[in-house]
PDB file of C-alpha atoms in Angstrom:
ATOM      1  CA  MET A   1      35.565   6.233   1.520  1.00 41.00           C
ATOM      2  CA  ASN A   2      32.925   6.278   4.295  1.00 42.00           C
ATOM      3  CA  PHE A   3      31.742   9.644   2.965  1.00 44.00           C
ATOM      4  CA  ILE A   4      30.939   8.088  -0.416  1.00 44.00           C
ATOM      5  CA  ILE A   5      29.063   5.195   1.185  1.00 43.00           C
ATOM      6  CA  GLY A   6      27.155   7.606   3.443  1.00 47.00           C
ATOM      7  CA  ALA A   7      26.099   9.710   0.454  1.00 52.00           C
ATOM      8  CA  PHE A   8      23.783   6.944  -0.797  1.00 54.00           C
ATOM      9  CA  LYS A   9      22.018   6.279   2.497  1.00 61.00           C
ATOM     10  CA  PRO A  10      18.526   7.739   2.920  1.00 68.00           C
ATOM     11  CA  ALA A  11      18.419  11.007   4.846  1.00 75.00           C
ATOM     12  CA  GLY A  12      15.880   9.592   7.283  1.00 81.00           C
ATOM     13  CA  ASN A  13      13.817   6.603   8.351  1.00 89.00           C
ATOM     14  CA  ILE A  14      10.060   6.285   7.902  1.00 92.00           C
ATOM     15  CA  SER A  15       7.916   4.045  10.082  1.00 94.00           C
ATOM     16  CA  ILE A  16       4.206   3.369   9.579  1.00 95.00           C
ATOM     17  CA  THR A  17       2.093   2.121  12.494  1.00 94.00           C
ATOM     18  CA  PHE A  18      -1.633   1.444  12.639  1.00 95.00           C
ATOM     19  CA  SER A  19      -3.555   2.904  15.584  1.00 93.00           C
ATOM     20  CA  ASP A  20      -4.840  -0.511  16.721  1.00 89.00           C
ATOM     21  CA  GLU A  21      -1.796  -2.512  15.647  1.00 88.00           C
ATOM     22  CA  LYS A  22      -1.382  -4.380  18.945  1.00 90.00           C
ATOM     23  CA  THR A  23      -4.962  -5.689  19.060  1.00 91.00           C
ATOM     24  CA  ARG A  24      -5.676  -6.120  15.338  1.00 92.00           C
ATOM     25  CA  LYS A  25      -5.656  -9.629  13.881  1.00 92.00           C
ATOM     26  CA  LYS A  26      -2.672 -10.385  11.623  1.00 93.00           C
ATOM     27  CA  VAL A  27      -2.354 -12.822   8.751  1.00 91.00           C
ATOM     28  CA  PRO A  28       0.705 -14.158   6.889  1.00 91.00           C
ATOM     29  CA  MET A  29       1.502 -12.626   3.484  1.00 89.00           C
ATOM     30  CA  LYS A  30       4.182 -13.805   1.097  1.00 83.00           C
ATOM     31  CA  LYS A  31       6.593 -11.138  -0.093  1.00 79.00           C
ATOM     32  CA  GLU A  32       8.235 -11.102  -3.528  1.00 74.00           C
ATOM     33  CA  ASN A  33      11.384 -12.720  -2.120  1.00 76.00           C
ATOM     34  CA  GLY A  34       9.335 -15.713  -0.868  1.00 76.00           C
ATOM     35  CA  GLN A  35       9.490 -14.788   2.816  1.00 86.00           C
ATOM     36  CA  SER A  36       6.288 -14.644   4.819  1.00 89.00           C
ATOM     37  CA  VAL A  37       5.466 -11.612   6.987  1.00 91.00           C
ATOM     38  CA  MET A  38       2.526 -10.914   9.287  1.00 93.00           C
ATOM     39  CA  VAL A  39       0.315  -8.018   8.134  1.00 93.00           C
ATOM     40  CA  PRO A  40      -2.787  -6.441   9.725  1.00 94.00           C
ATOM     41  CA  LEU A  41      -6.196  -7.643   8.503  1.00 93.00           C
ATOM     42  CA  PHE A  42      -8.976  -5.158   7.650  1.00 93.00           C
ATOM     43  CA  GLN A  43     -12.510  -5.400   6.289  1.00 89.00           C
ATOM     44  CA  SER A  44     -13.971  -3.263   3.527  1.00 84.00           C
ATOM     45  CA  GLN A  45     -15.598  -0.030   4.774  1.00 87.00           C
ATOM     46  CA  GLU A  46     -13.335  -0.002   7.822  1.00 89.00           C
ATOM     47  CA  ASN A  47     -11.380   3.064   8.970  1.00 92.00           C
ATOM     48  CA  ILE A  48      -7.636   2.830   8.440  1.00 94.00           C
ATOM     49  CA  ALA A  49      -5.767   5.094  10.832  1.00 95.00           C
ATOM     50  CA  GLY A  50      -2.368   5.387  12.405  1.00 96.00           C
ATOM     51  CA  LYS A  51       0.839   7.391  12.601  1.00 96.00           C
ATOM     52  CA  ILE A  52       3.771   8.083  10.329  1.00 96.00           C
ATOM     53  CA  SER A  53       7.086   8.779  12.065  1.00 95.00           C
ATOM     54  CA  ILE A  54       9.972  10.353  10.197  1.00 94.00           C
ATOM     55  CA  GLU A  55      13.342  10.417  11.887  1.00 93.00           C
ATOM     56  CA  PRO A  56      16.303  12.109  10.190  1.00 91.00           C
ATOM     57  CA  VAL A  57      19.743  10.540  10.448  1.00 88.00           C
ATOM     58  CA  GLN A  58      21.378  11.955  13.571  1.00 84.00           C
ATOM     59  CA  GLY A  59      22.984  15.341  12.942  1.00 82.00           C
ATOM     60  CA  LYS A  60      21.261  15.817   9.577  1.00 86.00           C
ATOM     61  CA  LYS A  61      18.058  17.393   8.349  1.00 87.00           C
ATOM     62  CA  VAL A  62      15.531  16.225   5.783  1.00 89.00           C
ATOM     63  CA  GLU A  63      14.634  18.944   3.300  1.00 88.00           C
ATOM     64  CA  HIS A  64      11.439  18.122   1.447  1.00 91.00           C
ATOM     65  CA  ASN A  65       8.912  19.436  -1.057  1.00 92.00           C
ATOM     66  CA  GLY A  66       5.980  17.867   0.782  1.00 93.00           C
ATOM     67  CA  ILE A  67       5.030  14.600   2.449  1.00 95.00           C
ATOM     68  CA  LYS A  68       2.036  12.471   1.471  1.00 96.00           C
ATOM     69  CA  ILE A  69       0.464   9.122   2.262  1.00 96.00           C
ATOM     70  CA  GLU A  70      -1.452   7.048  -0.284  1.00 97.00           C
ATOM     71  CA  LEU A  71      -3.759   4.102   0.230  1.00 96.00           C
ATOM     72  CA  LEU A  72      -3.525   1.964  -2.899  1.00 95.00           C
ATOM     73  CA  GLY A  73      -5.362  -1.121  -4.102  1.00 94.00           C
ATOM     74  CA  GLN A  74      -3.255  -2.713  -6.835  1.00 92.00           C
ATOM     75  CA  ILE A  75      -3.367  -5.610  -9.263  1.00 91.00           C
ATOM     76  CA  GLU A  76      -0.051  -6.955 -10.554  1.00 87.00           C
ATOM     77  CA  MET A  77       0.291  -9.544 -13.301  1.00 83.00           C
ATOM     78  CA  TYR A  78       3.279 -11.800 -12.632  1.00 76.00           C
ATOM     79  CA  PHE A  79       4.335 -11.844 -16.294  1.00 76.00           C
ATOM     80  CA  ASP A  80       4.263  -8.017 -16.290  1.00 75.00           C
ATOM     81  CA  ARG A  81       6.170  -7.376 -13.042  1.00 71.00           C
ATOM     82  CA  GLY A  82       6.531  -3.820 -11.882  1.00 71.00           C
ATOM     83  CA  ASN A  83       3.421  -2.569 -13.690  1.00 80.00           C
ATOM     84  CA  PHE A  84       0.439  -2.138 -11.416  1.00 83.00           C
ATOM     85  CA  TYR A  85      -3.192  -1.418 -12.165  1.00 88.00           C
ATOM     86  CA  ASP A  86      -4.522   0.812  -9.351  1.00 90.00           C
ATOM     87  CA  PHE A  87      -8.219   0.202  -8.688  1.00 91.00           C
ATOM     88  CA  THR A  88      -8.255   2.179  -5.427  1.00 91.00           C
ATOM     89  CA  SER A  89      -6.201   5.311  -4.809  1.00 92.00           C
ATOM     90  CA  LEU A  90      -6.654   7.773  -1.930  1.00 94.00           C
ATOM     91  CA  VAL A  91      -4.126  10.479  -1.041  1.00 95.00           C
ATOM     92  CA  ARG A  92      -3.618  12.632   2.064  1.00 95.00           C
ATOM     93  CA  GLU A  93      -1.100  15.460   2.217  1.00 95.00           C
ATOM     94  CA  LEU A  94       0.747  15.289   5.549  1.00 94.00           C
ATOM     95  CA  ASP A  95       3.082  18.279   5.359  1.00 94.00           C
ATOM     96  CA  VAL A  96       3.899  21.288   3.179  1.00 94.00           C
ATOM     97  CA  PRO A  97       7.484  21.867   1.919  1.00 93.00           C
ATOM     98  CA  GLY A  98       9.992  22.436   4.696  1.00 92.00           C
ATOM     99  CA  GLU A  99      12.706  20.814   6.782  1.00 92.00           C
ATOM    100  CA  ILE A 100      12.707  18.158   9.487  1.00 92.00           C
ATOM    101  CA  TYR A 101      15.477  18.334  12.091  1.00 91.00           C
ATOM    102  CA  GLU A 102      14.228  15.772  14.610  1.00 92.00           C
ATOM    103  CA  ARG A 103      11.716  12.956  14.829  1.00 93.00           C
ATOM    104  CA  LYS A 104       8.298  14.116  13.640  1.00 94.00           C
ATOM    105  CA  THR A 105       5.002  12.210  13.783  1.00 96.00           C
ATOM    106  CA  TYR A 106       1.993  12.691  11.522  1.00 96.00           C
ATOM    107  CA  PRO A 107      -1.412  11.131  12.231  1.00 96.00           C
ATOM    108  CA  PHE A 108      -3.412   9.815   9.267  1.00 96.00           C
ATOM    109  CA  GLU A 109      -6.901   8.415   8.706  1.00 95.00           C
ATOM    110  CA  PHE A 110      -8.785   7.040   5.730  1.00 95.00           C
ATOM    111  CA  SER A 111     -12.457   6.783   6.744  1.00 93.00           C
ATOM    112  CA  MET A 112     -14.890   4.160   5.476  1.00 89.00           C
ATOM    113  CA  VAL A 113     -12.580   3.028   2.665  1.00 87.00           C
ATOM    114  CA  GLU A 114     -14.280   1.059  -0.118  1.00 87.00           C
ATOM    115  CA  MET A 115     -12.055  -1.954  -0.705  1.00 89.00           C
ATOM    116  CA  PRO A 116     -14.039  -4.020  -3.230  1.00 89.00           C
ATOM    117  CA  TYR A 117     -11.766  -7.083  -3.458  1.00 90.00           C
ATOM    118  CA  GLU A 118     -10.045  -9.395  -1.023  1.00 91.00           C
ATOM    119  CA  THR A 119      -6.281  -9.614  -0.904  1.00 91.00           C
ATOM    120  CA  TYR A 120      -5.170 -12.367  -3.258  1.00 88.00           C
ATOM    121  CA  ASN A 121      -1.814 -13.894  -4.150  1.00 85.00           C
ATOM    122  CA  GLY A 122      -2.155 -16.414  -6.990  1.00 80.00           C
ATOM    123  CA  VAL A 123      -0.028 -18.047  -9.654  1.00 78.00           C
ATOM    124  CA  ASN A 124      -0.541 -15.344 -12.315  1.00 83.00           C
ATOM    125  CA  VAL A 125      -1.816 -12.349 -10.408  1.00 86.00           C
ATOM    126  CA  ARG A 126      -1.450 -10.543  -7.099  1.00 87.00           C
ATOM    127  CA  LEU A 127      -4.067  -8.206  -5.637  1.00 91.00           C
ATOM    128  CA  ARG A 128      -2.780  -6.162  -2.734  1.00 92.00           C
ATOM    129  CA  TYR A 129      -3.517  -3.150  -0.580  1.00 95.00           C
ATOM    130  CA  VAL A 130      -0.667  -0.947   0.558  1.00 95.00           C
ATOM    131  CA  LEU A 131       0.028   2.326   2.359  1.00 96.00           C
ATOM    132  CA  LYS A 132       2.727   4.323   0.562  1.00 96.00           C
ATOM    133  CA  VAL A 133       4.477   7.255   2.258  1.00 96.00           C
ATOM    134  CA  THR A 134       6.479   9.582   0.012  1.00 95.00           C
ATOM    135  CA  ILE A 135       8.845  12.352   1.079  1.00 93.00           C
ATOM    136  CA  ASN A 136       9.280  14.419  -2.097  1.00 92.00           C
ATOM    137  CA  ARG A 137      12.815  15.772  -2.274  1.00 87.00           C
ATOM    138  CA  GLY A 138      13.401  17.159  -5.760  1.00 79.00           C
ATOM    139  CA  TYR A 139      17.056  16.769  -6.753  1.00 80.00           C
ATOM    140  CA  ALA A 140      17.918  14.392  -3.907  1.00 77.00           C
ATOM    141  CA  GLY A 141      15.307  11.788  -4.900  1.00 84.00           C
ATOM    142  CA  SER A 142      12.184  10.882  -2.999  1.00 88.00           C
ATOM    143  CA  ILE A 143      12.169   8.650   0.052  1.00 90.00           C
ATOM    144  CA  VAL A 144       9.389   6.047  -0.145  1.00 93.00           C
ATOM    145  CA  GLU A 145       8.152   3.506   2.406  1.00 94.00           C
ATOM    146  CA  TYR A 146       5.462   0.829   1.903  1.00 94.00           C
ATOM    147  CA  GLN A 147       3.259  -0.991   4.411  1.00 95.00           C
ATOM    148  CA  ASP A 148       1.151  -3.866   3.128  1.00 94.00           C
ATOM    149  CA  PHE A 149      -2.097  -4.907   4.770  1.00 95.00           C
ATOM    150  CA  ALA A 150      -4.667  -7.588   4.015  1.00 94.00           C
ATOM    151  CA  VAL A 151      -8.382  -7.155   3.293  1.00 93.00           C
ATOM    152  CA  ILE A 152     -11.186  -9.662   3.741  1.00 90.00           C
ATOM    153  CA  LEU A 153     -14.778  -9.029   2.791  1.00 84.00           C
ATOM    154  CA  SER A 154     -17.285  -9.021   5.631  1.00 71.00           C
ATOM    155  CA  LEU A 155     -18.752 -12.416   6.462  1.00 58.00           C
ATOM    156  CA  SER A 156     -22.153 -10.925   7.344  1.00 50.00           C
ATOM    157  CA  LEU A 157     -23.178  -9.822   3.861  1.00 45.00           C
ATOM    158  CA  THR A 158     -26.781  -9.493   2.826  1.00 42.00           C
ATOM    159  CA  HIS A 159     -28.021 -11.514  -0.158  1.00 45.00           C
ATOM    160  CA  THR A 160     -28.022  -8.453  -2.438  1.00 46.00           C
ATOM    161  CA  HIS A 161     -24.538  -7.467  -1.377  1.00 49.00           C
ATOM    162  CA  THR A 162     -23.337 -11.067  -1.843  1.00 50.00           C
ATOM    163  CA  HIS A 163     -24.730 -11.063  -5.387  1.00 49.00           C
ATOM    164  CA  THR A 164     -22.958  -7.771  -6.095  1.00 51.00           C
ATOM    165  CA  GLN A 165     -19.695  -9.139  -4.727  1.00 52.00           C
ATOM    166  CA  ARG A 166     -20.020 -12.294  -6.865  1.00 55.00           C
ATOM    167  CA  ARG A 167     -20.621 -10.164  -9.925  1.00 56.00           C
ATOM    168  CA  ALA A 168     -17.617  -7.977  -9.072  1.00 57.00           C
ATOM    169  CA  HIS A 169     -15.528 -11.131  -8.659  1.00 58.00           C
ATOM    170  CA  VAL A 170     -16.669 -12.423 -12.070  1.00 58.00           C
ATOM    171  CA  ASP A 171     -15.896  -9.013 -13.616  1.00 61.00           C
ATOM    172  CA  PHE A 172     -12.461  -9.142 -12.003  1.00 64.00           C
ATOM    173  CA  GLU A 173     -11.826 -12.644 -13.358  1.00 63.00           C
ATOM    174  CA  LEU A 174     -12.866 -11.522 -16.862  1.00 60.00           C
ATOM    175  CA  PHE A 175     -10.527  -8.537 -16.561  1.00 63.00           C
ATOM    176  CA  ILE A 176      -7.642 -10.851 -15.630  1.00 65.00           C
ATOM    177  CA  GLN A 177      -8.401 -13.281 -18.471  1.00 61.00           C
ATOM    178  CA  LYS A 178      -8.600 -10.429 -20.984  1.00 61.00           C
ATOM    179  CA  HIS A 179      -5.199  -9.099 -19.930  1.00 55.00           C
ATOM    180  CA  LEU A 180      -3.654 -12.580 -19.860  1.00 56.00           C
ATOM    181  CA  LYS A 181      -4.886 -13.192 -23.413  1.00 53.00           C
ATOM    182  CA  TYR A 182      -3.603  -9.787 -24.548  1.00 50.00           C
ATOM    183  CA  TYR A 183      -0.098 -10.355 -23.168  1.00 48.00           C
ATOM    184  CA  GLN A 184       0.152 -13.948 -24.426  1.00 46.00           C
ATOM    185  CA  GLU A 185      -0.466 -12.930 -28.054  1.00 49.00           C
TER     186      GLU A 185
END
């Protein structure tokens, strides 16, 4: 019986850590289950760097068809759960197909990332930024790990940049209203 239960466990564990995690400011973020967790806070145009650690279950190996990390900016409508609109998507390939027998660490960096909107969690919509690590495994199914982080726009914006941000915010609001109207019909 333990063999059957063990067959559905992931072949390894993935951990995502930011390079300045200990000194970086953290803010509370509500998860889908209602619990609040502390996530790192970034500003737009900031470098996002860190390490991915993959550790196979003891005595096993992780065969894979490649490993990648994605930085995603997503909008989710609460009445359309599970469907995301990606407005930012950056991908880095971490490893070519192969096997992992013991703990392996991969550094990653996304430089000067344009994150045009602040993290937002409202009544009808959620705007979030997330790092997504995927171990592609073909027949065995991919192993995926997510790490949320928060974004705030810089407080020292010039007048022109502030005007651009306001316009982007208005465009975003119009986008949300358009989709709300579409789904309510």
